[in-house]
mmCIF file of C-alpha atoms in Angstrom:
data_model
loop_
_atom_site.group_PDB
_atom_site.id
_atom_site.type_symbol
_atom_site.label_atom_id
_atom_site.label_comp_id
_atom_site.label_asym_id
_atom_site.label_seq_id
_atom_site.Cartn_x
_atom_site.Cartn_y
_atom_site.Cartn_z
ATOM 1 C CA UNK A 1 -13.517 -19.552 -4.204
ATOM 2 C CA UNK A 2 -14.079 -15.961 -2.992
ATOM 3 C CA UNK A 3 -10.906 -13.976 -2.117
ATOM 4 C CA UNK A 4 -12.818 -11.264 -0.261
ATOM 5 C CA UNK A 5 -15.417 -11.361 2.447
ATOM 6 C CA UNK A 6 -17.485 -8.222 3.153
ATOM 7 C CA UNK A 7 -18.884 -7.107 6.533
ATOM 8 C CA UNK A 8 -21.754 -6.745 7.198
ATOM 9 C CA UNK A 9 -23.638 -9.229 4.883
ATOM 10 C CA UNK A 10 -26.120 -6.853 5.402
ATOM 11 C CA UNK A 11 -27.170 -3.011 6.510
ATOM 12 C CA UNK A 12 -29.961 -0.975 6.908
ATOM 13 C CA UNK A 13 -29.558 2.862 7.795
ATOM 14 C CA UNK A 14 -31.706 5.429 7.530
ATOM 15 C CA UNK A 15 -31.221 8.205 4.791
ATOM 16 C CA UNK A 16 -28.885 10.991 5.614
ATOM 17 C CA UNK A 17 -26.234 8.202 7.778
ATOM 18 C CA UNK A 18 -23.296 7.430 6.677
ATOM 19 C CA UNK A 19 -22.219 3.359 5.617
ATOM 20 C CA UNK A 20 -19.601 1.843 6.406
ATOM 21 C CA UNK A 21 -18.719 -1.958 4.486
ATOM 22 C CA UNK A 22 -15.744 -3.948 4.838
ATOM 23 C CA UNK A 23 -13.764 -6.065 3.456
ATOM 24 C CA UNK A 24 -11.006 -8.464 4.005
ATOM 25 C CA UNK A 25 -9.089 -10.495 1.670
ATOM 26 C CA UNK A 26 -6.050 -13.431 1.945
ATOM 27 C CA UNK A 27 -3.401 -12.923 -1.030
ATOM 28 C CA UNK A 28 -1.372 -9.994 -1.257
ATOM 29 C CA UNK A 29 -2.586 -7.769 -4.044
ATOM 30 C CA UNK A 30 -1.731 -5.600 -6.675
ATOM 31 C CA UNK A 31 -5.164 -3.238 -6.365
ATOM 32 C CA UNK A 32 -8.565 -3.351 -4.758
ATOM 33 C CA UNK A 33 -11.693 -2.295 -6.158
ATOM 34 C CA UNK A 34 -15.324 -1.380 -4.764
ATOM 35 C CA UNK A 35 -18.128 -2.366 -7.026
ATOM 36 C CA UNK A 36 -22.366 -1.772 -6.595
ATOM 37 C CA UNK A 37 -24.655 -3.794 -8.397
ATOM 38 C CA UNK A 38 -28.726 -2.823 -8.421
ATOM 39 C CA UNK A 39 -30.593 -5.707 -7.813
ATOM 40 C CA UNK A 40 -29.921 -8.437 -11.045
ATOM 41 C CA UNK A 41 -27.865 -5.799 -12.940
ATOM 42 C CA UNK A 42 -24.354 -5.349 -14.515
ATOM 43 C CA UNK A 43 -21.770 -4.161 -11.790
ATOM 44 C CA UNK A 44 -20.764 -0.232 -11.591
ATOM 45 C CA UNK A 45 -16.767 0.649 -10.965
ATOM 46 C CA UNK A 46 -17.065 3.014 -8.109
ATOM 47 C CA UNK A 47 -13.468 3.379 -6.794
ATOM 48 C CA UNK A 48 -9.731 1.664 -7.416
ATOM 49 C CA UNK A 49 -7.316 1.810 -4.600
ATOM 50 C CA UNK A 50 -3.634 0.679 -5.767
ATOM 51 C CA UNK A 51 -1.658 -1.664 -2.510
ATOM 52 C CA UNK A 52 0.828 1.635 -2.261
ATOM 53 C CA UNK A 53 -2.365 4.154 -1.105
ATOM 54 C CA UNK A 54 -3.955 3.807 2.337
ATOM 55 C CA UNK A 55 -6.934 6.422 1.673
ATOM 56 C CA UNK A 56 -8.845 7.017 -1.425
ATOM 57 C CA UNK A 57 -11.998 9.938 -1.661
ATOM 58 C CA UNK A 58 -14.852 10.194 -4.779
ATOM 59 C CA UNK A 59 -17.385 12.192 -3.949
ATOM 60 C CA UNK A 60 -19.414 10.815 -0.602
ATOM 61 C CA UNK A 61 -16.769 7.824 -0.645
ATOM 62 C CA UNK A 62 -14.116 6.889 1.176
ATOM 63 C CA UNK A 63 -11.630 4.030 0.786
ATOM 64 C CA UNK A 64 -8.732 2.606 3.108
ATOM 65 C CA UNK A 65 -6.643 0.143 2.588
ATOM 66 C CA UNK A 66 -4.725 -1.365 5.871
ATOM 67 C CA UNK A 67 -2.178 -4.297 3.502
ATOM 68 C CA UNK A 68 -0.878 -5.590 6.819
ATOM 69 C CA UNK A 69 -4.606 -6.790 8.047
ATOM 70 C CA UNK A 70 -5.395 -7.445 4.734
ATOM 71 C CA UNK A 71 -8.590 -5.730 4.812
ATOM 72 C CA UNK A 72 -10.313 -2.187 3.308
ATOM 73 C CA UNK A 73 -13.435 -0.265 4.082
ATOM 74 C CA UNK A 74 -15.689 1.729 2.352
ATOM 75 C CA UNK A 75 -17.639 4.684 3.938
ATOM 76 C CA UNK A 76 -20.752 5.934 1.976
ATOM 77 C CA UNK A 77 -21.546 9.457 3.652
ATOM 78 C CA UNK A 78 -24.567 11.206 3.881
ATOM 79 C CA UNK A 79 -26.700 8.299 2.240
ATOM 80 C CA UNK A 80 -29.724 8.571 -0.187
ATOM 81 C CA UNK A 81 -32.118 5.852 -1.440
ATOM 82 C CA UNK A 82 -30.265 5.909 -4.355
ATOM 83 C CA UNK A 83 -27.545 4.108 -2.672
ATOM 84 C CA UNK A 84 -29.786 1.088 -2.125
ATOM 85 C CA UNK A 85 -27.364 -1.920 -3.867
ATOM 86 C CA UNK A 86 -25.527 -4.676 -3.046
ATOM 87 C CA UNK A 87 -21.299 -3.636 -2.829
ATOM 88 C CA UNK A 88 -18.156 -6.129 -3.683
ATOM 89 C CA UNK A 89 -15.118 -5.247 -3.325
ATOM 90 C CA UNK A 90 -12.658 -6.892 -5.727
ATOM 91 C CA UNK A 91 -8.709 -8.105 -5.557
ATOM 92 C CA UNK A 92 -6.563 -7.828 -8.254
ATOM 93 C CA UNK A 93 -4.012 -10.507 -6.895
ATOM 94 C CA UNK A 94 -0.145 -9.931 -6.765
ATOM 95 C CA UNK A 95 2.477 -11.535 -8.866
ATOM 96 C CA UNK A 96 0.040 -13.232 -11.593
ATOM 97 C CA UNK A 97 0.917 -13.596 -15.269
ATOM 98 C CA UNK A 98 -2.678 -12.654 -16.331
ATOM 99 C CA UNK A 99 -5.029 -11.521 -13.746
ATOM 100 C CA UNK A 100 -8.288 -11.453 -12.760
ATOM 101 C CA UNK A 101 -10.973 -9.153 -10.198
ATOM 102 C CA UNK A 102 -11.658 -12.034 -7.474
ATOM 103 C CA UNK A 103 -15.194 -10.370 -5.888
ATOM 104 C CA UNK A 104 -16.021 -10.854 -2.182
ATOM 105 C CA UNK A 105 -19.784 -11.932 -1.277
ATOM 106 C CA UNK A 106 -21.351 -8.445 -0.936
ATOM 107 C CA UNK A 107 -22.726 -6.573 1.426
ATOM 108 C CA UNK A 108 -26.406 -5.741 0.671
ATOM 109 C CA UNK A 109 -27.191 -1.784 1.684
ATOM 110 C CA UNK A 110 -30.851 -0.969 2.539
ATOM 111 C CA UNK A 111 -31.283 2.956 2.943
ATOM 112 C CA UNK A 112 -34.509 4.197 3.810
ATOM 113 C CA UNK A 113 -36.117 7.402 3.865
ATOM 114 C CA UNK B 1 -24.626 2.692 -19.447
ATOM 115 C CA UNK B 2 -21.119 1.053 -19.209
ATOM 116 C CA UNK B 3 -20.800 0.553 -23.208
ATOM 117 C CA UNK B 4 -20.523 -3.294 -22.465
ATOM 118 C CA UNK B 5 -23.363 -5.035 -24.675
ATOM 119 C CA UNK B 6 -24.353 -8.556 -23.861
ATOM 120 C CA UNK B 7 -27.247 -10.194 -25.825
ATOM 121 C CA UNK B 8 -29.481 -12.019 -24.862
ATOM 122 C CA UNK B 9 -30.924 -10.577 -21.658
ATOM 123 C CA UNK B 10 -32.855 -13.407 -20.727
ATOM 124 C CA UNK B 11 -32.451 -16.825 -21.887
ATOM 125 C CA UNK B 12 -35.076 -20.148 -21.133
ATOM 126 C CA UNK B 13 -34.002 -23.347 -22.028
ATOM 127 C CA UNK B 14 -34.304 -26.759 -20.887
ATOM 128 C CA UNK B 15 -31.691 -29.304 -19.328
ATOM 129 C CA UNK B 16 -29.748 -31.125 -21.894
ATOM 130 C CA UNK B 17 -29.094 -27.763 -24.177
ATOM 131 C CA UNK B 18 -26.256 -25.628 -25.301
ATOM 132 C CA UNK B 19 -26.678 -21.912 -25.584
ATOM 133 C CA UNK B 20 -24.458 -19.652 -27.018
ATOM 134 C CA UNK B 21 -23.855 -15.755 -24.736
ATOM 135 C CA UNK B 22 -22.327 -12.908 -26.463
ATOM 136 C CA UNK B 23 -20.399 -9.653 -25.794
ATOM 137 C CA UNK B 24 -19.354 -6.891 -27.087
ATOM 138 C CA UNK B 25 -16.886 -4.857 -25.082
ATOM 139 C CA UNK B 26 -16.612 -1.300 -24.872
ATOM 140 C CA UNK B 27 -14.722 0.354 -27.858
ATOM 141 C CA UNK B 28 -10.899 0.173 -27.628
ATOM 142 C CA UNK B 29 -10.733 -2.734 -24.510
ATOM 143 C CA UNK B 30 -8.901 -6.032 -25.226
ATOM 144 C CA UNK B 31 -9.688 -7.523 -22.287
ATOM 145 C CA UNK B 32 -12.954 -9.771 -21.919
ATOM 146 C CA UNK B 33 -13.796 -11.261 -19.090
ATOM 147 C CA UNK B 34 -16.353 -14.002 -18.003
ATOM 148 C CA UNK B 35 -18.427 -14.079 -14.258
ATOM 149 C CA UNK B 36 -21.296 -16.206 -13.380
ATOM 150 C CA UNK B 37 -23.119 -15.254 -10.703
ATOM 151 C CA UNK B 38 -25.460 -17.665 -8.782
ATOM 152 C CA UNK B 39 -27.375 -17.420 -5.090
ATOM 153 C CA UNK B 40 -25.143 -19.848 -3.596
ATOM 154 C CA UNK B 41 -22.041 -19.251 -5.461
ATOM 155 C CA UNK B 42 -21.289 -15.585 -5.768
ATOM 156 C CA UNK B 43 -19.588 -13.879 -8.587
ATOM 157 C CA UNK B 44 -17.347 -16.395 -10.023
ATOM 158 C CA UNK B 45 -14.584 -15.668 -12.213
ATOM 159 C CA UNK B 46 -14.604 -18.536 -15.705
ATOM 160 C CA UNK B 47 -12.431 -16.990 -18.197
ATOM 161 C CA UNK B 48 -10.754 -14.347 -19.483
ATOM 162 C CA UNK B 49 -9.286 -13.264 -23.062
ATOM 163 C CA UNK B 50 -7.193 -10.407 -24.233
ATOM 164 C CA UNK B 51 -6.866 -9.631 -27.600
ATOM 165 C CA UNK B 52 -8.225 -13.141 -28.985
ATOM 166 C CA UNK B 53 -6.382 -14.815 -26.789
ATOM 167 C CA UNK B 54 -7.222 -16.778 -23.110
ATOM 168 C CA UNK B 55 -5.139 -15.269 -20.612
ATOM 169 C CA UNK B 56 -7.088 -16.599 -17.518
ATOM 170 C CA UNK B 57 -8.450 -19.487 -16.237
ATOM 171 C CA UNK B 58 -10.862 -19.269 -13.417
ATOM 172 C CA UNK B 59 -13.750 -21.577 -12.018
ATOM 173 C CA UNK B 60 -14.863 -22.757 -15.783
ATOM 174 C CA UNK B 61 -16.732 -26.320 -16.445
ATOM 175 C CA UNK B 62 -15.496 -28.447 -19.103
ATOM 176 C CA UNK B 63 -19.155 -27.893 -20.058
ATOM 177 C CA UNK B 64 -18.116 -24.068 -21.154
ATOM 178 C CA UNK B 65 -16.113 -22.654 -23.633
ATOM 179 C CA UNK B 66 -15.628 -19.118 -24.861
ATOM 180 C CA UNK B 67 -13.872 -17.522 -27.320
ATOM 181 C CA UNK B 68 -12.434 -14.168 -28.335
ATOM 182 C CA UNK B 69 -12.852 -13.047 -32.174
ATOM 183 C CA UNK B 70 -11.117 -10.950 -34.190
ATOM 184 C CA UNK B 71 -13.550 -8.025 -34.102
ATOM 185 C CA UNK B 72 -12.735 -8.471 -30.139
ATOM 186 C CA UNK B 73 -16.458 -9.913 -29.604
ATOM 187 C CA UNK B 74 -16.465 -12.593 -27.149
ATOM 188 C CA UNK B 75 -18.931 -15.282 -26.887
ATOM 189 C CA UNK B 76 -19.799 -18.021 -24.208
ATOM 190 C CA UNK B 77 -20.944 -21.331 -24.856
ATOM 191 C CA UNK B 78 -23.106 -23.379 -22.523
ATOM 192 C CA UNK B 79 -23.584 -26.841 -23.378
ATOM 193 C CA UNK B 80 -25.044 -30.020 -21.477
ATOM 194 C CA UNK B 81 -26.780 -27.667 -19.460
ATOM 195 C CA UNK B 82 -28.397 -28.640 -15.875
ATOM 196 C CA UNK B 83 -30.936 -27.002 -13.262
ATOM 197 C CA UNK B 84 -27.245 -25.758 -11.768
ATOM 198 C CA UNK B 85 -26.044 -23.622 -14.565
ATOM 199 C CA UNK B 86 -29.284 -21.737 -14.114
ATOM 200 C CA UNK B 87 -27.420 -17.862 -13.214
ATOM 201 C CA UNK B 88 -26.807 -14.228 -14.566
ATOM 202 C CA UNK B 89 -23.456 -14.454 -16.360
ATOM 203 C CA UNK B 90 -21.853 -11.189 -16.942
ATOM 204 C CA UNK B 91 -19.169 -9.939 -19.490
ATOM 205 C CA UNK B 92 -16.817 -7.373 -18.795
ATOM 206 C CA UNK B 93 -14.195 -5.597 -20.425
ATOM 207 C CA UNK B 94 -10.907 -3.664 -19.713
ATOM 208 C CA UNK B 95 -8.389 -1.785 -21.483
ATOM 209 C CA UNK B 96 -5.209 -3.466 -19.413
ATOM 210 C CA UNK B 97 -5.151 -6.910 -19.165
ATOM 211 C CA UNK B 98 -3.500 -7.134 -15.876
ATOM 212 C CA UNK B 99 -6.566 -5.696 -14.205
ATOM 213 C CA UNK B 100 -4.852 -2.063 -13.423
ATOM 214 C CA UNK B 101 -7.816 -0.230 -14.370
ATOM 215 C CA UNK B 102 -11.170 -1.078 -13.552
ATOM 216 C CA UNK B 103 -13.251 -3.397 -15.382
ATOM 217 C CA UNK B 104 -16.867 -2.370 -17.331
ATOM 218 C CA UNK B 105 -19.557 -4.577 -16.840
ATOM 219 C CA UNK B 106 -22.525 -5.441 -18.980
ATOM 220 C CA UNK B 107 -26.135 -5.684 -17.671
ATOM 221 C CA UNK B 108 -26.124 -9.957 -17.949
ATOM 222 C CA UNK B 109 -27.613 -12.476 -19.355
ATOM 223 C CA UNK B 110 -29.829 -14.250 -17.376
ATOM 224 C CA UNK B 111 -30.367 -18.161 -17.889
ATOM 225 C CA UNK B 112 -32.728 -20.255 -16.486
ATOM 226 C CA UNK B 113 -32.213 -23.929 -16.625
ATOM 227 C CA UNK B 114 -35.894 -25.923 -17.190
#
């Protein structure tokens, strides 16, 4: 089953806008993680943001975390092409003996020139 | 590249037949984890192993088994196979096993199911 869903399941912007994906999730967690995948390759680790931060920055992104809705975002700003991918966010659920990244369905990003 | 190696890349075989994935995680993790990912499905979590050992269960047939070997290689075996299994399944590695850091993935293997 998937912990997270992202929103939009899909975007198109135009190159230059900023993005904006998000995500919610249902079991308290311990971290959650933004992932982008080119099409039919491996996943890429873009950003970790631990249950104790609200506000995360690397480079053009942005991460929030709001724990009491459950739910993060993830602003791309100032988009290329390059940014084309699909992006997952991932929950590393609370209070497990072993753990595993739960992925949300994706949100497909279309940036055009 | 994330230092993740998964062989093969692509992988045709027929219903019926058991196929063997491997993975080699990036120097220094213990952690190996498992993901199939289909059209309908998503990214599902089968199984993970930390130093040799299964620490996690996820979404795994009784069809599939993997394993963790000393060298820290991990392999995932396929067997019975139908039209369904037909997916990329990636491996991914970690230093933690707890999932504090994040995880590296490889490129996949893809397998279709004849």
């Amino acid at each position: 089953s998937q912990q997270g869903e992202e929103d939009p399941q899909a975007l198109s912007i135009q190159e230059g806008e900023n993005a904006t994906m998000n995500c919610s999730y249902k079991t308290s967690i311990n971290n959650l993680q933004w992932y982008r995948q080119n099409s039919g390759r491996g996943l890429v680790h873009l950003i970790l943001i631990r249950s104790n931060e609200r506000e995360k920055h690397s480079g053009r992104l942005r991460v929030t975390l709001d724990t009491s809705k459950k739910s993060s975002s993830l602003l791309i700003t100032a988009s290329r092409a390059a940014d084309t991918a699909s992006y997952f966010c991932a929950t590393d659920e609370e209070g497990g003996t072993a753990s595993k990244l739960t992925f949300g369905t994706g949100t497909r990003l279309q940036v055009t020139l | 590249d994330s230092g993740v190696t998964q062989t093969p890349k692509h992988l045709i075989t027929a219903t019926g037949q058991r196929v063997t994935l491997r993975c080699s995680p990036r120097s220094g993790d213990l952690s190996v984890y498992w993901y199939q990912q289909s059209l309908d499905q998503g990214l599902q979590f089968l199984i993970q192993y930390y130093n040799g050992e299964e620490r996690a269960k996820g979404n795994i047939l009784e069809r599939f088994s993997a394993q963790q070997f000393p060298d820290l290689h991990s392999e995932l075996n396929l067997s019975s196979l139908e039209l369904g299994d037909s997916a990329l399944y990636f491996c991914a590695s970690s230093v933690h096993p707890e999932g504090e850091t994040e995880a590296f993935f490889g490129q996949g293997t893809r397998l279709t199911v004849v």
